[in-house]
Amino acid sequence: MPHFAQFFNQRLFSLSAVFILIALPIIYFLYQWQIETARNQEFQFYKANLTEKVDVMIQEKQSTTHALAVAMTSPPNFKKALLENDKSIQKELENYSQRLKTLTKYKGVWIQLIDANGISIARSWTKKHGDDLSKVRQDVAALIQDPRRMNNFSVGKFALTFKSMVPLFDDNNQFIGMVDVISQVNSIDHALAETNGVHSVVLVSKRYRKQLTNAFTGKFIDDYYVANSDADTRDMALIKKFGVDKVFSSSNYVLFEDQLMVTRPIYDIHGQPMATWVTLKSLEDFAFVNVQKTQRQFIVITVFIFALLLMLLAMMYFKRQAEFEKRFFFDVFNTSTEIVYVSNQRRILFANKRFFEFFNEFETLDEFHEKHHCICELFMPEEGFLKRHMNGVYWFNHVIQNKNESHYAKVQVNGKEYIFLVKATEISNTYGDQYVSVLMTDITEEERYKSQLEHLIIHDELTGIYNRHYFNRTLEQEIKRHQRYQSPFSMAFIDIDHFKKINDTYGHDVGDVVLLSLAKSISPLLRSTDVFCRVGGEEFVIMMPETNLENALIISERIRTSVEEISSKEVPEKLTISMGLVELHSWDNVQSFYKRADEALYKAKENGRNRIETQVEERT
């Protein structure tokens, strides 16, 4: 038996050795294959995540540029410049760009006026004008053929930029040109560098080489123009060494000299690639979490195969790994800048560090639940924001069921209001228990910037009352409301008498003081439903819903008298106004109603000024 046992042990040893010799190459091959797969998965995940961020930044740039372009259609002197081919408007365009740079977060915005034939009337960034853009920009040619709002990337003579174009029409609704608001790609480049630590090189197709006669950055790789001014020369040299043609046409990531290059194509209005956004990141900056996880799995398998007798140690190893992964999860959980928590729909089970930083009066979830059964108790029940129940559905379920919509919550903490973008996802553990993961992103500052921009779009800069853009929009709405409900609606046109004389005698600064004094004098006399707008230099309009001509005349006379009584301490000489007053008829449209009010105003000025004239027109 001892000899048999010895033989058995020797045979077992030999078989074990053969098994090990056969298993090692197989394990090594599988190991290398899994490692390579894990690396590729990490790169693919990084590529998808980065591309999504670039897309989001481009969409934000598109929304912002479009809003600015719409706002730029309000100034009446833009239309005048197009109609009169006035090149001196360039200085005003330059001032608009400078004001945006100074007063808002939108830097490097260019503005251009283009006439109906595609000729550049003026540019905010240069005094160059008179060139035919329809021959070098497909988007300009397309808008001339079919006037409509357009948002797209485009290559001109200066650079690759994001452009938002809005057509302008004269009083006869004839197309007279367009406002072209241009945003640079540098802001996205900077944002990617700050948030993701990547370098960018934006390559413009070499087919535009001859077109870029005034290239803004002056940088080229072979015939490919480099659109972002902060592109690193080392990155450009690396792309050139690998082959700029191959990088431009690549649809996947590229590994070259310890750098990962990810490309995101940019298409023209015909769907053809016009540029490629190339991002570069050193492989040293990757954590390779999936690779490390794969390595750990192979270590566990190897330990299990070759140390079966050390099962207890293996179990201890798995326990340590589980604790490590749990700590890793909570570390990631706590480093998030958003409020993140997990709930079983009855109470919050886990919350990250940011949760307690925001609700700083609580140190534990138990303390939080002693005061609040649900975080929704802190939601302010305002229109457009989440409440405890939305259309009879608990807010958790409402967000989950409508995951393709954006959901917002307004929360008041320590007397201050915050606005959050809220997302909720159903999750479950290995036992099938259902939970909800909630992510709350603070967008208070973004909403404040948006509100400021919306205010600028519809308000007159000098007087603070509504502007012509708001007047045009509101007049159409009020006429539609009148046609639907047959409610009375009156409108008064106001013109300051001899305002040109005031400007010529005392200067435009005093003229501005007169306009301000007039607005301050009239505004307190109006009702909350009345709409007071400045529609021209010294021209104002008051829209009076639910008001017939008789009552509107009483209000207008009160306004006219009030202007006469403006103190001489405020204005240099006695101030009077002429007013044209009309009531909307059932057969009126915007044009006819506007024309009747204008004719009434003209009549008041012809009959001696400082008076009110009405116009009652019978239908013929």
Coordinates of C-alpha atoms in Angstrom, one line a residue:
M1 CA 0.0 0.0 0.0
P2 CA 2.7 2.5 0.7
H3 CA 4.3 1.7 -2.7
F4 CA 0.8 2.0 -4.3
A5 CA 0.2 5.2 -2.6
Q6 CA 3.6 6.5 -3.7
F7 CA 2.9 5.4 -7.3
F8 CA -0.5 7.0 -7.1
N9 CA 1.0 10.2 -5.8
Q10 CA 3.7 10.1 -8.5
R11 CA 1.1 9.4 -11.2
L12 CA -1.1 12.1 -9.8
F13 CA 1.9 14.4 -9.8
S14 CA 2.7 13.6 -13.4
L15 CA -0.9 14.0 -14.5
S16 CA -1.1 17.3 -12.6
A17 CA 2.1 18.4 -14.3
V18 CA 0.8 17.5 -17.8
F19 CA -2.5 19.2 -17.0
I20 CA -0.7 22.3 -15.9
L21 CA 1.5 22.3 -19.0
I22 CA -1.5 22.0 -21.2
A23 CA -3.7 24.4 -19.2
L24 CA -1.1 27.2 -18.8
P25 CA -0.9 28.1 -22.6
I26 CA -4.7 27.9 -22.8
I27 CA -5.2 30.0 -19.8
Y28 CA -2.6 32.5 -21.0
F29 CA -4.3 32.7 -24.4
L30 CA -7.7 33.2 -22.8
Y31 CA -6.1 35.7 -20.4
Q32 CA -4.7 37.8 -23.3
W33 CA -7.9 37.6 -25.2
Q34 CA -10.0 38.8 -22.2
I35 CA -7.5 41.6 -21.5
E36 CA -7.7 42.8 -25.0
T37 CA -11.5 42.6 -25.0
A38 CA -11.6 44.5 -21.8
R39 CA -9.4 47.2 -23.2
N40 CA -11.5 47.5 -26.3
Q41 CA -14.7 47.7 -24.2
E42 CA -13.1 50.5 -22.1
F43 CA -12.1 52.4 -25.2
Q44 CA -15.6 51.9 -26.8
F45 CA -17.3 53.1 -23.6
Y46 CA -15.0 56.1 -23.5
K47 CA -15.6 56.8 -27.1
A48 CA -19.4 56.6 -26.7
N49 CA -19.4 58.7 -23.5
L50 CA -17.1 61.4 -25.1
T51 CA -19.1 61.5 -28.3
E52 CA -22.3 62.0 -26.3
K53 CA -20.7 64.9 -24.4
V54 CA -19.6 66.5 -27.6
D55 CA -23.1 66.1 -29.0
V56 CA -24.6 67.6 -25.9
M57 CA -22.2 70.6 -26.1
I58 CA -23.0 71.1 -29.8
Q59 CA -26.7 71.0 -29.0
E60 CA -26.3 73.6 -26.2
K61 CA -24.3 75.7 -28.6
Q62 CA -27.0 75.3 -31.2
S63 CA -29.8 76.4 -28.8
T64 CA -27.8 79.4 -27.5
T65 CA -26.8 80.6 -31.0
H66 CA -30.3 80.1 -32.3
A67 CA -31.8 82.1 -29.4
L68 CA -29.3 84.9 -30.0
A69 CA -30.1 84.9 -33.8
V70 CA -33.8 85.2 -33.1
A71 CA -33.1 88.1 -30.7
M72 CA -31.0 89.8 -33.3
T73 CA -34.1 90.1 -35.6
S74 CA -35.6 92.7 -33.3
P75 CA -33.5 95.8 -33.9
P76 CA -35.4 97.8 -36.7
N77 CA -32.1 99.3 -37.9
F78 CA -31.0 95.9 -39.2
K79 CA -33.8 95.8 -41.7
K80 CA -33.1 99.4 -42.6
A81 CA -29.5 98.6 -43.2
L82 CA -30.5 95.7 -45.5
L83 CA -33.0 97.9 -47.4
E84 CA -30.5 100.8 -47.8
N85 CA -27.3 98.7 -48.2
D86 CA -25.9 100.7 -45.2
K87 CA -22.4 99.5 -44.5
S88 CA -22.1 101.7 -41.4
I89 CA -24.2 99.1 -39.5
Q90 CA -20.8 97.3 -39.0
K91 CA -20.0 99.4 -35.9
E92 CA -23.4 98.5 -34.3
L93 CA -22.8 94.8 -35.0
E94 CA -19.4 95.1 -33.4
N95 CA -21.0 96.7 -30.3
Y96 CA -23.6 93.9 -30.1
S97 CA -20.8 91.3 -30.1
Q98 CA -18.8 93.2 -27.5
R99 CA -21.9 93.6 -25.2
L100 CA -22.5 89.8 -25.4
K101 CA -18.9 89.2 -24.5
T102 CA -19.1 91.7 -21.6
L103 CA -22.6 91.1 -20.1
T104 CA -23.1 87.4 -20.7
K105 CA -21.1 84.1 -20.7
Y106 CA -21.2 83.9 -24.5
K107 CA -17.8 84.9 -25.8
G108 CA -16.5 85.0 -29.3
V109 CA -19.9 85.4 -31.0
W110 CA -19.8 87.0 -34.4
I111 CA -22.8 88.7 -36.2
Q112 CA -23.2 89.3 -39.9
L113 CA -25.9 90.9 -42.1
I114 CA -26.4 89.3 -45.5
D115 CA -28.7 90.7 -48.2
A116 CA -31.2 88.7 -50.3
N117 CA -28.5 88.0 -52.9
G118 CA -26.0 86.5 -50.5
I119 CA -23.8 89.6 -50.4
S120 CA -22.3 90.4 -47.0
I121 CA -23.4 93.9 -45.9
A122 CA -21.4 94.0 -42.6
R123 CA -19.5 91.8 -40.2
S124 CA -19.0 92.4 -36.5
W125 CA -15.4 91.0 -36.5
T126 CA -14.0 92.7 -39.6
K127 CA -14.7 95.7 -41.8
K128 CA -14.6 93.4 -44.9
H129 CA -17.9 93.4 -46.8
G130 CA -19.4 93.1 -50.2
D131 CA -18.3 89.5 -51.0
D132 CA -20.8 87.0 -52.4
L133 CA -21.2 84.3 -49.7
S134 CA -23.7 82.3 -51.7
K135 CA -20.8 81.1 -53.8
V136 CA -18.8 79.7 -50.9
R137 CA -21.5 78.7 -48.4
Q138 CA -24.1 76.1 -49.3
D139 CA -26.3 77.2 -46.3
V140 CA -26.5 80.8 -47.5
A141 CA -27.5 79.6 -51.0
A142 CA -30.1 77.2 -49.6
L143 CA -31.7 79.9 -47.4
I144 CA -31.9 82.3 -50.3
Q145 CA -33.8 79.7 -52.3
D146 CA -36.1 78.8 -49.4
P147 CA -36.1 81.5 -46.6
R148 CA -36.3 79.8 -43.2
R149 CA -34.5 79.5 -40.0
M150 CA -31.3 77.4 -40.3
N151 CA -28.8 76.0 -37.8
N152 CA -25.7 74.2 -39.0
F153 CA -22.0 74.0 -39.1
S154 CA -20.5 75.8 -42.1
V155 CA -17.1 76.6 -43.6
G156 CA -16.7 80.1 -44.9
K157 CA -13.7 82.2 -45.8
F158 CA -12.6 82.6 -42.2
A159 CA -13.3 79.4 -40.3
L160 CA -15.4 76.4 -39.4
T161 CA -18.2 77.8 -37.2
F162 CA -21.7 77.0 -36.0
K163 CA -24.1 79.3 -37.7
S164 CA -27.7 80.2 -36.9
M165 CA -29.4 82.2 -39.7
V166 CA -32.8 83.9 -39.4
P167 CA -34.4 85.5 -42.5
L168 CA -35.7 89.1 -42.4
F169 CA -38.7 90.4 -44.3
D170 CA -39.9 93.9 -45.1
D171 CA -43.4 95.3 -44.2
N172 CA -44.7 93.6 -47.4
N173 CA -43.4 90.2 -46.2
Q174 CA -40.7 90.2 -48.9
F175 CA -37.4 88.5 -48.1
I176 CA -34.7 91.2 -47.8
G177 CA -31.8 89.3 -46.2
M178 CA -30.8 87.4 -43.1
V179 CA -29.1 87.7 -39.7
D180 CA -26.1 85.3 -39.4
V181 CA -25.0 84.6 -35.8
I182 CA -21.7 82.7 -35.7
S183 CA -20.2 80.8 -32.7
Q184 CA -16.7 79.5 -32.6
V185 CA -15.7 75.9 -31.8
N186 CA -13.2 77.1 -29.2
S187 CA -15.7 77.1 -26.3
I188 CA -16.4 73.4 -26.8
D189 CA -12.7 72.7 -27.1
H190 CA -12.1 74.5 -23.7
A191 CA -15.0 72.7 -22.0
L192 CA -13.8 69.3 -23.1
A193 CA -10.3 70.1 -21.9
E194 CA -11.6 71.2 -18.5
T195 CA -14.2 68.5 -17.9
N196 CA -12.5 65.5 -19.6
G197 CA -8.8 66.4 -19.7
V198 CA -8.6 65.8 -23.5
H199 CA -7.0 67.7 -26.3
S200 CA -8.9 68.5 -29.4
V201 CA -7.9 69.1 -33.0
V202 CA -10.8 70.1 -35.3
L203 CA -10.0 69.2 -38.9
V204 CA -11.8 70.8 -41.8
S205 CA -12.0 68.8 -45.1
K206 CA -9.3 69.6 -47.5
R207 CA -11.9 70.3 -50.2
Y208 CA -12.3 73.7 -48.5
R209 CA -8.6 74.6 -48.7
K210 CA -8.9 77.1 -51.5
Q211 CA -12.1 78.6 -50.0
L212 CA -10.4 79.5 -46.7
T213 CA -8.7 82.6 -48.0
N214 CA -8.7 84.4 -44.6
A215 CA -8.2 81.3 -42.3
F216 CA -8.7 82.5 -38.7
T217 CA -6.2 80.2 -37.0
G218 CA -3.7 80.0 -39.9
K219 CA -3.0 76.3 -39.0
F220 CA -3.1 73.5 -41.5
I221 CA -2.1 69.8 -41.5
D222 CA -1.3 69.2 -45.2
D223 CA -4.5 70.7 -46.8
Y224 CA -6.7 70.1 -43.8
Y225 CA -7.5 73.3 -41.9
V226 CA -7.3 73.2 -38.1
A227 CA -10.3 75.2 -36.8
N228 CA -9.6 75.4 -33.1
S229 CA -7.0 78.0 -32.2
D230 CA -5.7 76.1 -29.1
A231 CA -4.8 73.0 -31.0
D232 CA -1.5 71.7 -29.6
T233 CA 1.4 71.5 -32.2
R234 CA 2.4 68.1 -30.7
D235 CA -1.1 66.7 -31.4
M236 CA -1.0 68.1 -34.9
A237 CA 2.4 66.5 -35.5
L238 CA 1.1 63.1 -34.2
I239 CA -1.9 63.3 -36.5
K240 CA 0.4 64.1 -39.5
K241 CA 2.7 61.2 -38.6
F242 CA -0.2 58.7 -38.4
G243 CA -1.7 60.1 -41.6
V244 CA -4.2 62.9 -41.6
D245 CA -6.3 61.3 -44.3
K246 CA -6.7 58.1 -42.3
V247 CA -7.7 60.1 -39.1
F248 CA -10.2 62.2 -41.0
S249 CA -11.9 59.2 -42.5
S250 CA -11.8 57.1 -39.4
S251 CA -15.1 56.1 -37.9
N252 CA -13.6 54.3 -34.8
Y253 CA -11.0 55.1 -32.3
V254 CA -7.3 55.0 -33.2
L255 CA -4.3 53.9 -31.0
F256 CA -1.0 55.4 -31.9
E257 CA 2.1 56.1 -29.9
D258 CA 0.4 55.7 -26.5
Q259 CA -2.4 58.1 -27.5
L260 CA -6.1 57.3 -28.0
M261 CA -7.7 59.3 -30.8
V262 CA -11.5 59.5 -31.1
T263 CA -13.1 61.1 -34.1
R264 CA -16.6 62.6 -34.3
P265 CA -17.6 63.6 -37.9
I266 CA -19.4 66.9 -38.6
Y267 CA -21.7 67.0 -41.6
D268 CA -22.8 69.7 -43.9
I269 CA -26.5 70.4 -44.8
H270 CA -26.3 67.7 -47.5
G271 CA -25.1 65.0 -45.1
Q272 CA -21.5 65.1 -46.4
P273 CA -18.6 65.1 -44.0
M274 CA -17.1 68.6 -43.8
A275 CA -15.0 68.3 -40.7
T276 CA -13.9 65.9 -38.0
W277 CA -13.6 66.6 -34.3
V278 CA -10.5 64.7 -33.1
T279 CA -9.9 64.2 -29.4
L280 CA -6.6 62.8 -28.0
K281 CA -5.9 61.3 -24.6
S282 CA -2.8 59.6 -23.3
L283 CA -3.2 56.0 -22.3
E284 CA -1.5 56.8 -19.0
D285 CA -4.7 58.8 -18.1
F286 CA -6.9 55.7 -18.3
A287 CA -7.7 53.7 -15.1
F288 CA -8.6 50.6 -17.1
V289 CA -11.1 49.4 -14.6
N290 CA -12.4 46.6 -16.8
V291 CA -8.8 45.4 -17.4
Q292 CA -8.2 45.4 -13.7
K293 CA -11.4 43.5 -13.1
T294 CA -10.5 41.0 -15.8
Q295 CA -7.1 40.5 -14.2
R296 CA -8.7 39.9 -10.8
Q297 CA -11.1 37.3 -12.3
F298 CA -8.2 35.4 -13.8
I299 CA -6.3 35.5 -10.6
V300 CA -9.4 34.1 -8.8
I301 CA -9.7 31.3 -11.5
T302 CA -6.0 30.5 -11.3
V303 CA -6.1 30.4 -7.5
F304 CA -9.2 28.2 -7.7
I305 CA -7.6 25.7 -10.2
F306 CA -4.1 25.5 -8.6
A307 CA -5.0 26.0 -5.0
L308 CA -8.2 24.0 -4.5
L309 CA -7.0 23.0 -1.1
L310 CA -6.8 26.6 -0.2
M311 CA -10.5 27.2 -0.5
L312 CA -10.7 29.0 2.8
L313 CA -8.1 31.5 1.7
A314 CA -9.9 31.9 -1.6
M315 CA -13.2 32.7 0.2
M316 CA -11.4 35.2 2.3
Y317 CA -10.0 36.7 -0.9
F318 CA -13.5 37.0 -2.4
K319 CA -14.7 38.6 0.7
R320 CA -12.0 41.2 0.6
Q321 CA -12.7 41.8 -3.1
A322 CA -16.4 42.4 -2.3
E323 CA -15.5 44.9 0.4
F324 CA -13.1 46.6 -1.9
E325 CA -15.8 46.9 -4.7
K326 CA -18.3 48.1 -2.1
R327 CA -15.8 50.8 -0.9
F328 CA -15.1 51.6 -4.6
F329 CA -18.8 52.0 -5.2
F330 CA -19.3 54.4 -2.3
D331 CA -16.1 56.4 -3.3
V332 CA -17.6 56.9 -6.8
F333 CA -21.0 57.5 -5.3
N334 CA -19.6 60.2 -3.0
T335 CA -17.5 62.0 -5.6
S336 CA -20.5 62.8 -7.8
T337 CA -21.3 66.6 -8.0
E338 CA -25.0 65.7 -8.3
I339 CA -27.4 64.7 -5.5
V340 CA -27.7 60.9 -5.8
Y341 CA -29.8 58.6 -3.6
V342 CA -31.4 55.2 -3.6
S343 CA -34.9 54.7 -2.3
N344 CA -37.3 51.8 -1.9
Q345 CA -40.2 54.3 -2.6
R346 CA -40.9 54.4 1.2
R347 CA -37.7 55.9 2.5
I348 CA -34.2 56.8 1.3
L349 CA -31.7 54.0 1.9
F350 CA -28.5 55.5 0.6
A351 CA -27.5 59.0 -0.2
N352 CA -24.2 60.5 -1.3
K353 CA -22.0 63.2 0.2
R354 CA -23.6 65.9 -2.0
F355 CA -27.0 65.1 -0.6
F356 CA -25.8 66.0 3.0
E357 CA -23.9 69.1 1.7
F358 CA -27.1 70.4 0.2
F359 CA -29.4 69.4 3.1
N360 CA -26.8 70.5 5.6
E361 CA -29.1 70.6 8.6
F362 CA -29.0 66.8 8.6
E363 CA -26.0 64.5 9.3
T364 CA -27.8 61.2 8.8
L365 CA -30.8 59.8 6.8
D366 CA -32.5 59.0 10.1
E367 CA -32.4 62.7 11.0
F368 CA -33.8 63.6 7.6
H369 CA -36.7 61.1 7.9
E370 CA -37.6 62.4 11.3
K371 CA -38.6 65.7 9.6
H372 CA -39.5 64.5 6.1
H373 CA -41.2 61.3 4.9
C374 CA -40.3 62.1 1.3
I375 CA -38.0 64.5 -0.4
C376 CA -41.0 65.6 -2.4
E377 CA -42.2 67.5 0.7
L378 CA -39.6 70.0 -0.2
F379 CA -40.8 70.5 -3.8
M380 CA -42.4 73.8 -4.5
P381 CA -45.8 73.1 -6.1
E382 CA -45.4 75.4 -9.1
E383 CA -46.6 74.9 -12.7
G384 CA -44.0 73.1 -14.8
F385 CA -42.3 71.5 -11.8
L386 CA -42.6 68.1 -10.1
K387 CA -45.1 67.7 -7.2
R388 CA -45.8 64.7 -5.0
H389 CA -48.4 63.4 -7.4
M390 CA -48.4 64.2 -11.2
N391 CA -51.7 63.5 -12.9
G392 CA -52.6 61.0 -10.2
V393 CA -49.3 59.2 -10.4
Y394 CA -46.6 59.3 -7.6
W395 CA -43.7 61.5 -8.8
F396 CA -41.2 58.6 -8.8
N397 CA -43.3 56.6 -11.2
H398 CA -44.2 59.7 -13.3
V399 CA -40.5 60.3 -14.0
I400 CA -39.8 56.7 -14.7
Q401 CA -42.8 56.3 -17.0
N402 CA -41.8 59.5 -19.0
K403 CA -38.0 58.9 -19.1
N404 CA -37.8 60.6 -22.5
E405 CA -39.0 63.9 -21.1
S406 CA -37.1 66.4 -19.0
H407 CA -38.4 66.8 -15.4
Y408 CA -37.6 69.7 -13.1
A409 CA -38.1 70.2 -9.4
K410 CA -37.9 73.6 -7.5
V411 CA -36.6 73.1 -4.0
Q412 CA -36.4 75.8 -1.3
V413 CA -33.7 75.3 1.3
N414 CA -32.6 78.0 3.9
G415 CA -34.8 80.6 2.2
K416 CA -33.2 80.1 -1.2
E417 CA -34.8 78.5 -4.3
Y418 CA -33.0 75.9 -6.4
I419 CA -34.0 74.3 -9.7
F420 CA -33.0 70.7 -10.3
L421 CA -33.1 68.4 -13.4
V422 CA -34.4 65.1 -12.0
K423 CA -33.9 61.6 -13.4
A424 CA -35.1 58.4 -11.9
T425 CA -34.2 54.8 -12.8
E426 CA -35.5 51.5 -11.5
I427 CA -32.8 49.1 -10.2
S428 CA -32.9 45.7 -8.5
N429 CA -30.5 43.6 -6.5
T430 CA -29.6 40.0 -6.9
Y431 CA -32.6 39.0 -4.8
G432 CA -35.0 40.8 -7.1
D433 CA -35.8 43.6 -4.6
Q434 CA -36.9 46.7 -6.5
Y435 CA -35.4 50.2 -5.8
V436 CA -35.3 53.6 -7.4
S437 CA -32.1 55.5 -8.1
V438 CA -32.6 59.3 -8.3
L439 CA -30.2 61.8 -9.8
M440 CA -30.8 65.5 -9.1
T441 CA -28.6 68.0 -11.1
D442 CA -28.5 71.6 -9.9
I443 CA -29.3 73.8 -12.9
T444 CA -30.2 77.0 -11.0
E445 CA -27.4 79.1 -12.6
E446 CA -28.3 77.8 -16.1
E447 CA -31.9 78.7 -15.6
R448 CA -30.9 82.2 -14.4
Y449 CA -28.8 82.8 -17.5
K450 CA -31.7 81.5 -19.6
S451 CA -34.2 83.9 -17.9
Q452 CA -31.8 86.9 -18.4
L453 CA -31.5 86.1 -22.1
E454 CA -35.3 85.7 -22.5
H455 CA -35.7 89.1 -20.7
L456 CA -33.2 90.8 -23.1
I457 CA -35.0 89.4 -26.2
I458 CA -38.4 90.9 -25.3
H459 CA -37.5 94.1 -23.4
D460 CA -36.3 97.5 -24.7
E461 CA -32.8 98.1 -23.4
L462 CA -33.2 101.8 -22.6
T463 CA -36.7 102.1 -21.1
G464 CA -37.1 98.5 -19.7
I465 CA -40.6 98.2 -21.2
Y466 CA -41.5 95.6 -23.9
N467 CA -39.9 96.0 -27.4
R468 CA -41.1 95.6 -30.9
H469 CA -40.4 91.9 -31.1
Y470 CA -42.7 91.3 -28.1
F471 CA -45.3 93.7 -29.6
N472 CA -45.5 91.8 -32.9
R473 CA -45.9 88.5 -31.1
T474 CA -48.5 89.7 -28.6
L475 CA -50.5 91.6 -31.2
E476 CA -51.1 88.4 -33.2
Q477 CA -52.1 86.5 -30.0
E478 CA -54.5 89.2 -28.9
I479 CA -56.2 89.4 -32.4
K480 CA -56.6 85.6 -32.4
R481 CA -58.1 85.8 -28.9
H482 CA -60.5 88.5 -30.0
Q483 CA -61.6 86.5 -33.0
R484 CA -62.3 83.5 -30.8
Y485 CA -64.0 85.1 -27.8
Q486 CA -65.3 88.4 -29.5
S487 CA -63.9 90.4 -26.5
P488 CA -63.2 94.1 -27.1
F489 CA -59.6 95.1 -27.8
S490 CA -58.2 98.6 -28.3
M491 CA -54.7 99.9 -29.2
A492 CA -53.1 103.3 -29.0
F493 CA -50.1 104.5 -31.0
I494 CA -48.0 107.2 -29.3
D495 CA -45.5 109.6 -30.8
I496 CA -43.5 112.2 -28.9
D497 CA -44.1 115.7 -30.5
H498 CA -41.0 117.4 -31.9
F499 CA -38.7 114.7 -30.5
K500 CA -36.2 115.3 -33.3
K501 CA -35.9 118.9 -32.2
I502 CA -35.1 117.8 -28.7
N503 CA -32.4 115.4 -30.0
D504 CA -30.9 118.1 -32.3
T505 CA -31.0 120.8 -29.7
Y506 CA -29.9 118.9 -26.5
G507 CA -28.3 115.8 -27.8
H508 CA -29.1 112.1 -27.8
D509 CA -28.3 111.7 -24.1
V510 CA -31.1 114.2 -23.2
G511 CA -33.3 112.4 -25.7
D512 CA -32.8 109.2 -23.8
V513 CA -33.7 110.9 -20.6
V514 CA -37.0 112.1 -22.2
L515 CA -37.8 108.6 -23.4
L516 CA -37.2 107.2 -19.9
S517 CA -39.3 110.0 -18.3
L518 CA -42.1 109.2 -20.7
A519 CA -42.0 105.5 -19.9
K520 CA -41.9 106.2 -16.1
S521 CA -44.8 108.6 -16.4
I522 CA -47.1 106.3 -18.4
S523 CA -46.4 102.9 -16.8
P524 CA -48.1 103.6 -13.4
L525 CA -51.3 104.6 -15.2
L526 CA -51.7 101.2 -16.9
R527 CA -53.6 98.2 -15.7
S528 CA -51.9 94.8 -15.2
T529 CA -53.6 93.5 -18.4
D530 CA -52.3 96.4 -20.6
V531 CA -49.1 95.9 -22.7
F532 CA -46.8 98.9 -23.1
C533 CA -44.1 98.6 -25.8
R534 CA -41.5 100.8 -27.4
V535 CA -41.6 100.1 -31.2
G536 CA -39.3 102.8 -32.6
G537 CA -37.2 105.7 -31.6
E538 CA -39.9 107.9 -30.1
E539 CA -42.8 105.6 -31.0
F540 CA -44.7 103.7 -28.4
V541 CA -47.8 101.4 -28.4
I542 CA -50.3 100.5 -25.6
M543 CA -52.4 97.4 -26.2
M544 CA -55.6 97.3 -24.0
P545 CA -57.4 93.9 -23.9
E546 CA -61.0 93.7 -22.8
T547 CA -61.3 97.5 -23.5
N548 CA -63.7 99.2 -25.9
L549 CA -62.9 102.5 -27.7
E550 CA -64.8 104.6 -25.2
N551 CA -62.9 103.3 -22.1
A552 CA -59.7 103.3 -24.1
L553 CA -60.2 107.0 -24.8
I554 CA -60.5 107.8 -21.1
I555 CA -57.3 106.0 -20.4
S556 CA -55.5 107.6 -23.3
E557 CA -56.6 111.1 -22.2
R558 CA -55.3 110.4 -18.7
I559 CA -52.0 109.4 -20.3
R560 CA -51.8 112.4 -22.5
T561 CA -52.4 114.8 -19.6
S562 CA -49.9 113.0 -17.4
V563 CA -47.2 113.5 -20.0
E564 CA -48.0 117.2 -20.2
E565 CA -47.4 117.4 -16.4
I566 CA -43.9 115.8 -16.4
S567 CA -41.7 118.1 -14.3
S568 CA -39.3 120.5 -16.0
K569 CA -36.7 119.1 -13.7
E570 CA -36.8 115.8 -15.6
V571 CA -37.0 117.2 -19.2
P572 CA -35.6 120.4 -20.7
E573 CA -38.9 121.7 -22.1
K574 CA -42.6 120.9 -22.0
L575 CA -43.3 117.5 -23.4
T576 CA -46.5 116.5 -25.3
I577 CA -47.6 113.5 -27.3
S578 CA -49.9 112.7 -30.2
M579 CA -52.0 109.5 -30.0
G580 CA -53.9 107.4 -32.5
L581 CA -56.5 105.2 -31.0
V582 CA -58.4 102.3 -32.6
E583 CA -60.7 99.4 -31.6
L584 CA -60.4 96.1 -33.2
H585 CA -63.2 95.0 -35.6
S586 CA -64.1 91.5 -36.4
W587 CA -62.9 91.8 -39.9
D588 CA -59.5 93.3 -38.9
N589 CA -56.2 91.5 -39.4
V590 CA -52.8 92.5 -38.1
Q591 CA -52.0 94.6 -41.1
S592 CA -55.3 96.5 -41.3
F593 CA -55.5 97.1 -37.5
Y594 CA -51.9 98.4 -37.5
K595 CA -52.6 100.6 -40.5
R596 CA -55.7 102.1 -39.0
A597 CA -53.8 103.0 -35.8
D598 CA -51.0 104.5 -37.8
E599 CA -53.5 106.6 -39.8
A600 CA -55.2 107.8 -36.6
L601 CA -51.8 108.9 -35.2
Y602 CA -50.9 110.7 -38.5
K603 CA -54.3 112.5 -38.2
A604 CA -53.5 113.6 -34.6
K605 CA -50.1 115.1 -35.8
E606 CA -51.7 116.8 -38.8
N607 CA -54.4 118.4 -36.6
G608 CA -52.0 120.2 -34.3
R609 CA -50.3 117.5 -32.1
N610 CA -50.8 117.1 -28.4
R611 CA -54.2 115.4 -29.0
I612 CA -55.9 112.0 -29.5
E613 CA -57.5 111.0 -32.7
T614 CA -59.6 107.9 -33.2
Q615 CA -60.5 106.0 -36.3
V616 CA -63.7 104.1 -36.7
E617 CA -63.8 102.4 -40.0
E618 CA -66.9 100.7 -41.3
R619 CA -66.5 97.5 -43.3
T620 CA -67.0 98.0 -47.0

